[in-house]
Short mmCIF file of C-alpha atoms and ligand atoms in Angstrom, two decimals:
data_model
loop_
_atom_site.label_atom_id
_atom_site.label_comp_id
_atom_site.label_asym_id
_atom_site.label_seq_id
_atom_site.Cartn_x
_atom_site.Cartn_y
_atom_site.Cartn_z
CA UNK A 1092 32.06 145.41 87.77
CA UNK A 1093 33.22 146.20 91.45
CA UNK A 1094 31.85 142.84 92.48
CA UNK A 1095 34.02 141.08 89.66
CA UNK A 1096 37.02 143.10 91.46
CA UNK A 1097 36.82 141.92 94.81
CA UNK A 1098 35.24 137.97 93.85
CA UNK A 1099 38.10 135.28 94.04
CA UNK A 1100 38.56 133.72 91.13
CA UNK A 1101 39.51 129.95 90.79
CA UNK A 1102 40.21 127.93 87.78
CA UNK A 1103 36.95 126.30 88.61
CA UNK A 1104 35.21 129.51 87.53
CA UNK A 1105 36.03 129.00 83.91
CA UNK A 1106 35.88 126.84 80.90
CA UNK A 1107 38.98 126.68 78.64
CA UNK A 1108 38.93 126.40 75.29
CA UNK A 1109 41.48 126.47 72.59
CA UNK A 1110 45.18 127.67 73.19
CA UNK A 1111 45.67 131.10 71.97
CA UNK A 1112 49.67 131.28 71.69
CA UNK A 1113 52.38 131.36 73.66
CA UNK A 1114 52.71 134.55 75.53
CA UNK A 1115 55.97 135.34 77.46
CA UNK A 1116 56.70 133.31 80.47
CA UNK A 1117 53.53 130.91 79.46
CA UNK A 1118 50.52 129.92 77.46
CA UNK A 1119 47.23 131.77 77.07
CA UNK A 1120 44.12 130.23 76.49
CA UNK A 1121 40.79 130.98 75.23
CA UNK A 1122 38.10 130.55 78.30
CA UNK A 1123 34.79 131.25 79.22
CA UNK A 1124 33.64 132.56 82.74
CA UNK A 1125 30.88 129.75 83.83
CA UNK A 1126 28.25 132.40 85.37
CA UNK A 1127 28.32 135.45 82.91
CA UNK A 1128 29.45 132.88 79.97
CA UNK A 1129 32.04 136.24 79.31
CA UNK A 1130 34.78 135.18 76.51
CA UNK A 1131 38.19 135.72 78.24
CA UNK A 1132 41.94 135.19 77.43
CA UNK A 1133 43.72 133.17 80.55
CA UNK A 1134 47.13 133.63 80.54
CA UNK A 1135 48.61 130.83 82.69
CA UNK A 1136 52.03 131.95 84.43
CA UNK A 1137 54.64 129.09 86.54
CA UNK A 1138 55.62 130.53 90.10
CA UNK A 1139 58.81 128.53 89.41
CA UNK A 1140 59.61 130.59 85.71
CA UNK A 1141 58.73 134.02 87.26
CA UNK A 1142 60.54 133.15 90.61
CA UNK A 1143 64.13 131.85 88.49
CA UNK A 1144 63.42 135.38 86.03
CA UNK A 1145 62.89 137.53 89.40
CA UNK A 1146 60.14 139.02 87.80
CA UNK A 1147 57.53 138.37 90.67
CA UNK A 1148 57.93 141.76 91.55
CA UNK A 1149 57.16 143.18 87.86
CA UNK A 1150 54.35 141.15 87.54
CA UNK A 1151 53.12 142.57 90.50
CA UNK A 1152 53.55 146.47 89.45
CA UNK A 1153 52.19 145.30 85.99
CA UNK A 1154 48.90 144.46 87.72
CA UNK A 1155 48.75 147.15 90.09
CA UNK A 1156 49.55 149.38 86.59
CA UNK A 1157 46.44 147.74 84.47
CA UNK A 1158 44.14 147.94 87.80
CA UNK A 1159 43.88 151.92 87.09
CA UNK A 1160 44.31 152.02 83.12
CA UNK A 1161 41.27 151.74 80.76
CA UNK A 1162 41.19 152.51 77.11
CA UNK A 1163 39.58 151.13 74.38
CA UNK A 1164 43.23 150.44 72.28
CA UNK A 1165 44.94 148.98 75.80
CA UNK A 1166 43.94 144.97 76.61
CA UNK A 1167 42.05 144.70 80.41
CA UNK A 1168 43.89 142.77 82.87
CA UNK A 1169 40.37 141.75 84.51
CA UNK A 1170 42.38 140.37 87.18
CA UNK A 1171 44.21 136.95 88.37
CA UNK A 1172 44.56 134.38 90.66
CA UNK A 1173 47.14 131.77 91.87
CA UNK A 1174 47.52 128.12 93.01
CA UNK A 1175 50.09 125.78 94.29
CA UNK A 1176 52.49 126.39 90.61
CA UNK A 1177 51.12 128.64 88.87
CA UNK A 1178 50.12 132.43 88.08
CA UNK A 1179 46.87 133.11 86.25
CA UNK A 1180 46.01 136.35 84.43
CA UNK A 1181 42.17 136.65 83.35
CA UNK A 1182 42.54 139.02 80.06
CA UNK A 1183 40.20 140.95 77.96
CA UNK A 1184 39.88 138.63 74.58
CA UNK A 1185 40.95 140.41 71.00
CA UNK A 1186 38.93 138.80 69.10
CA UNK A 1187 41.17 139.07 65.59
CA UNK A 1188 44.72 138.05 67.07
CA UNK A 1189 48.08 138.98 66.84
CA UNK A 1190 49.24 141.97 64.96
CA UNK A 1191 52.40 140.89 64.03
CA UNK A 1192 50.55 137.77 62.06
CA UNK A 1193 48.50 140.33 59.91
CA UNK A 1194 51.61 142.23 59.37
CA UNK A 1195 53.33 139.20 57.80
CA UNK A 1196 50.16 138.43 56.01
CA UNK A 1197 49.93 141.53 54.36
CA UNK A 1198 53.60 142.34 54.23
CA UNK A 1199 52.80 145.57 54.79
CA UNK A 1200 50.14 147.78 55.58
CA UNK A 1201 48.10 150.57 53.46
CA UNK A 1202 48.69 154.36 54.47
CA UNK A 1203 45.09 154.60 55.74
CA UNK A 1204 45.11 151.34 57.81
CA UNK A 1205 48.86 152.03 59.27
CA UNK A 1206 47.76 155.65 60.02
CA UNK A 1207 44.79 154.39 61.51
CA UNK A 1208 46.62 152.03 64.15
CA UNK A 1209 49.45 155.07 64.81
CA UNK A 1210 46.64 157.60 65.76
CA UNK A 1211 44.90 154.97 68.08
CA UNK A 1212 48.55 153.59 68.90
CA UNK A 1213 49.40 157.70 69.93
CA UNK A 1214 45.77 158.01 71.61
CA UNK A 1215 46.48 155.38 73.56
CA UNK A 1216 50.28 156.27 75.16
CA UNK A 1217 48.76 159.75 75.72
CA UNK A 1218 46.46 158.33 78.09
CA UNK A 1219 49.00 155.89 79.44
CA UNK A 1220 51.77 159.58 80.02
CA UNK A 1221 48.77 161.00 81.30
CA UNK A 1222 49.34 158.32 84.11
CA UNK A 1223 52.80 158.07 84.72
CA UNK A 1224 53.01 155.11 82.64
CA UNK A 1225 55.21 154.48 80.12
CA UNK A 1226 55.02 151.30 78.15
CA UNK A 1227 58.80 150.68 76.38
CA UNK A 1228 57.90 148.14 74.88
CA UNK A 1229 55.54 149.10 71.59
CA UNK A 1230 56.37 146.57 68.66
CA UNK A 1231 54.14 144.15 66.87
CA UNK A 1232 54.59 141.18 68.75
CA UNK A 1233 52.64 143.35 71.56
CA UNK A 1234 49.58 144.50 69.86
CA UNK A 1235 46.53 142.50 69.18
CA UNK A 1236 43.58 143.18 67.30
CA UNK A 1237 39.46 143.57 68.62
CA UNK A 1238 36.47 142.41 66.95
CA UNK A 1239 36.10 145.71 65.18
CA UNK A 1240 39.76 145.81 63.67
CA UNK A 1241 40.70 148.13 66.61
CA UNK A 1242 44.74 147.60 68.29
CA UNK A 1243 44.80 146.74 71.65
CA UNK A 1244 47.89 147.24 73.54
CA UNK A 1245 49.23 144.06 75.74
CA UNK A 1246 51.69 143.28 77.95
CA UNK A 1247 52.92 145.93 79.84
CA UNK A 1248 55.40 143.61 81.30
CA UNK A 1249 58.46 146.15 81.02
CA UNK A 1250 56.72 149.35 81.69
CA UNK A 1251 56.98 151.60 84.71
CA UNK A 1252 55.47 154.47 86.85
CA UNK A 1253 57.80 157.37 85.68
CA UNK A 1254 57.17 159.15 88.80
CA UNK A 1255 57.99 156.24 91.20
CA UNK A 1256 61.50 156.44 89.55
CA UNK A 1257 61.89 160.47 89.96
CA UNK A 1258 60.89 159.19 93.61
CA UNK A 1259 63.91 157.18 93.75
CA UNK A 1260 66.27 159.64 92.10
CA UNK A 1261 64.42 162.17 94.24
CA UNK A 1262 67.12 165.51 94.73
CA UNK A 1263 70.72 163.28 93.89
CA UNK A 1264 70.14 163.43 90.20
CA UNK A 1265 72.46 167.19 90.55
CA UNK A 1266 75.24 165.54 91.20
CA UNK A 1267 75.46 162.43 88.56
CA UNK A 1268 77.04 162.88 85.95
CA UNK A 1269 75.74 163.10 82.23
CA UNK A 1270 76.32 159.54 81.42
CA UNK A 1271 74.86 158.15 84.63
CA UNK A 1272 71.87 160.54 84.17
CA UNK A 1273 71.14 159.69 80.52
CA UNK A 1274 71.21 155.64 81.58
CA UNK A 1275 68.80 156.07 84.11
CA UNK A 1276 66.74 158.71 83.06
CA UNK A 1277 64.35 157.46 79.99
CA UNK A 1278 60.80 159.27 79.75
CA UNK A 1279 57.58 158.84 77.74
CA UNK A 1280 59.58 159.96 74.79
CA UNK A 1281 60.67 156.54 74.47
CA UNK A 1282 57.43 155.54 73.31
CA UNK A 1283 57.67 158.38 70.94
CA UNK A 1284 61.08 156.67 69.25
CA UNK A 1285 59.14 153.06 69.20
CA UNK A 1286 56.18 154.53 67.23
CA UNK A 1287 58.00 156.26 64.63
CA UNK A 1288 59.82 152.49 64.21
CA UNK A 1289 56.24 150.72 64.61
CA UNK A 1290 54.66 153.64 61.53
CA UNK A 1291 57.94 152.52 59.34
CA UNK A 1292 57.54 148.82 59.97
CA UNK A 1293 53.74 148.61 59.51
CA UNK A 1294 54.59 150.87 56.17
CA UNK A 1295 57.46 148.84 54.54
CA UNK A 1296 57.33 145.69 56.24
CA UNK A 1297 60.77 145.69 57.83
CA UNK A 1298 62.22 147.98 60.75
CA UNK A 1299 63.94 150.96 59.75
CA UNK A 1300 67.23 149.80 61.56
CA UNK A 1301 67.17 146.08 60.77
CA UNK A 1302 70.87 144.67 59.98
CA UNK A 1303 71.96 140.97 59.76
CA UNK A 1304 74.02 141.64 63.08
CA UNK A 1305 72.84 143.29 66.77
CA UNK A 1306 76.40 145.00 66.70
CA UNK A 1307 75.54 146.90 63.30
CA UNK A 1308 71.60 147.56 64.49
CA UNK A 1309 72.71 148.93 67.01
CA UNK A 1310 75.01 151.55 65.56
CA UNK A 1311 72.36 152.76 63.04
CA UNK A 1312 70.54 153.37 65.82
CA UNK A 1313 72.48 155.42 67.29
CA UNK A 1314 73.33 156.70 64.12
CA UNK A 1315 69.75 157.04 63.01
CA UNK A 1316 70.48 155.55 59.75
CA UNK A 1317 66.94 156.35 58.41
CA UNK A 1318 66.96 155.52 55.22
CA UNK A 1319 63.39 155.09 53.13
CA UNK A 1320 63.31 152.12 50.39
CA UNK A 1321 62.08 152.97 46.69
CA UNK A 1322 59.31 149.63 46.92
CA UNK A 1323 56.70 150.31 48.45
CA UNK A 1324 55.74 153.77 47.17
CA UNK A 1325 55.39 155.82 50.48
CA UNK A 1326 53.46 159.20 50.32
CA UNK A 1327 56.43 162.38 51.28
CA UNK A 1328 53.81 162.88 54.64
CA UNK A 1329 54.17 159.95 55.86
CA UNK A 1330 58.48 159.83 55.58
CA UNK A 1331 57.66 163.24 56.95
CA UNK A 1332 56.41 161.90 60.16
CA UNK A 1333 58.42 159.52 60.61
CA UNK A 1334 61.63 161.77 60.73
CA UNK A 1335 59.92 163.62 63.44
CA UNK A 1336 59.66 160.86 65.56
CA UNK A 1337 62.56 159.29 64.88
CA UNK A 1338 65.21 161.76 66.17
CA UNK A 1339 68.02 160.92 68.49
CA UNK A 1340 67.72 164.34 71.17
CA UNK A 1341 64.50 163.35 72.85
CA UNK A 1342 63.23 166.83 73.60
CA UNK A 1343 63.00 167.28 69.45
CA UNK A 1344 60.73 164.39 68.72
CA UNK A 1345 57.06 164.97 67.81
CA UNK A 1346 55.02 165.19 70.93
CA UNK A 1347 52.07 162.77 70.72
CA UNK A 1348 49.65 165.48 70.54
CA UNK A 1349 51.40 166.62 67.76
CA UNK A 1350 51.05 163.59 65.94
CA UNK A 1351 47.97 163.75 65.99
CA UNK A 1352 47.04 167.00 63.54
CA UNK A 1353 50.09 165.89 61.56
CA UNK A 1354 48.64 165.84 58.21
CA UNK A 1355 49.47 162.56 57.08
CA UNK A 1356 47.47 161.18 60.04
CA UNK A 1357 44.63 163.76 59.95
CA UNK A 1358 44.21 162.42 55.91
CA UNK A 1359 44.71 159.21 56.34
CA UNK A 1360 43.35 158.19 60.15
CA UNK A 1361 39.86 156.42 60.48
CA UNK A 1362 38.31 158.43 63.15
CA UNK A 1363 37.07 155.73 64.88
CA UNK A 1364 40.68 154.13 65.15
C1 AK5 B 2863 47.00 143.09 79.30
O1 AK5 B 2863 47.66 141.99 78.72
C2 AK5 B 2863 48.70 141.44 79.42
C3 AK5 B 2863 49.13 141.89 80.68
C4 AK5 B 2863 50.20 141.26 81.30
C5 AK5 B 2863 50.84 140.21 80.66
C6 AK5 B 2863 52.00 139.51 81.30
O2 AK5 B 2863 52.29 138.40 80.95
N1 AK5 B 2863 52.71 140.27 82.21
C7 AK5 B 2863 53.81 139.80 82.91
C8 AK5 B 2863 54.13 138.44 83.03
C9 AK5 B 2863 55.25 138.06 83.75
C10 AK5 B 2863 56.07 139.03 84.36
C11 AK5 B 2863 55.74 140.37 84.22
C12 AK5 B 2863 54.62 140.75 83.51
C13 AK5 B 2863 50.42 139.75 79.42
C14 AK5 B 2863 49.33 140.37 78.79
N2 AK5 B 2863 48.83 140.01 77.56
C15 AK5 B 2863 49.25 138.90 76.85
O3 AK5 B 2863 50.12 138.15 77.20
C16 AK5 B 2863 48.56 138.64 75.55
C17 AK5 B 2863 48.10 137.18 75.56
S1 AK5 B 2863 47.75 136.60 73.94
C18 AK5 B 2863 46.13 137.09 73.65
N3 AK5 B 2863 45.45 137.79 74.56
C19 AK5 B 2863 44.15 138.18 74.27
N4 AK5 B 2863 43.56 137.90 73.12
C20 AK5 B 2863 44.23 137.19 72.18
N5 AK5 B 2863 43.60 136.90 70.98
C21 AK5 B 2863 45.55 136.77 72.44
BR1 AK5 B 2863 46.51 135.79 71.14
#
């Protein structure tokens, strides 16, 4: 509620329960808000890690960035509050955990239930475009699951406001050359690229680029070494898809709106997400 916005919280304003995991830069616990008895996730930050990774000033535009963003498949940041060491975020609780646990439960995921999570995945980073926001950072590790079996996006700790970087490129971009222009300049297609990888891991289990070294990832990247294994069976939609999104000229890829009458998604997508 507004009131919740303004109110300073303290740690004295919760209960905390069980550790949840170890999120980047700290731990997150489970934790219960004493007046409204509302089940949150408290991720607890040290001043000293974020001040030696310089990343004060990203953790600052991430919470300005989750202030204005709310969607059903992105995690709240309620809000935070500091003391002498440390950082805390108050965080909407997913009540089922960590994707990337499921996905090494199961191995790998069933057409209707991967489908399912790329539709509300794509739903989701529409929204976020729709806002300047782009997250560059979609993989498993970063989704978590609701009570109802819903993904929740979480921690936007790389993304950015695309337009705050046109702002800082404003007019000199003429003059740079390709190179320097391609470096800098990354748009929401990126999130495009990271789905496509996302639908083929959640499908076979594996990335589509993995390699024992970085050096040889890397070049199949760049390569786009797509190449779809004979176990599991895959339905032809679905490998269909996924060379849409994964295509190395980012003006080509499959537009998120797109993706969602693709057929493979339209047969296979719960609805509800
Ligand atoms: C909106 O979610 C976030 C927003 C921001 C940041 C963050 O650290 N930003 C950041 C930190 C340092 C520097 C720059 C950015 C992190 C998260 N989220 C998380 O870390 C997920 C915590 S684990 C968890 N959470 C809920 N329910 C569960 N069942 C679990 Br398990």
């Amino acid at each position: 509620t507004a009131e919740e916005k303004q109110k300073r919280w303290t740690l004295n304003d919760f209960d905390i329960g069980k550790p949840l995991g170890r999120g980047k830069f700290g731990h997150v616990y489970l934790a219960r808000e004493k007046k409204s008895n509302h089940i949150v996730a408290l991720k607890v930050l040290f001043k000293s890690q974020l001040k030696q990774s310089q990343v004060e000033h990203q953790l600052r535009r991430e919470v300005e960035i989750q202030s204005h963003l709310r969607h059903p498949n992105i995690l709240r940041l309620y809000g935070y509050f500091y003391d002498q060491t440390r950082v805390y975020l108050i965080l909407e609780y997913a009540a089922r955990g960590e994707l990337y646990k499921e996905l090494q439960k199961c191995k790998y995921f069933s057409e209707k239930r991967a489908a399912t999570y790329i539709s509300s995945l794509a739903r989701a980073l529409i929204y976020c475009h729709g806002k300047h926001v782009i997250h560059r950072d979609i993989k498993p590790e970063n989704l978590l699951i609701g009570a109802q079996g819903e993904l929740k996006i979480a921690d936007f700790g790389w993304s950015v406001h695309t337009f705050n970087r046109r702002r800082t490129m404003c007019g000199t971009l003429d003059y740079l050359p390709p190179e320097m222009v391609e470096s800098v300049e990354h748009d929401a297609s990126v999130d495009i690229w990271s789905l496509g990888v996302l639908c083929y891991e959640f499908l076979y289990g594996v990335p589509p680029f993995e390699a024992k070294e970085h050096s040889d990832t890397y070049r199949r990247i760049v390569k786009v070494d797509l190449k779809f294994p004979m176990k599991p069976i895959v339905s032809s939609s679905a490998k269909d898809l996924i060379s849409q999104m994964l295509v190395k000229d980012t003006s080509q890829r499959l537009p998120l709106h797109k993706l969602l009458e693709h057929p493979w998604i339209v047969q296979n997508a719960d609805p509800s997400g």
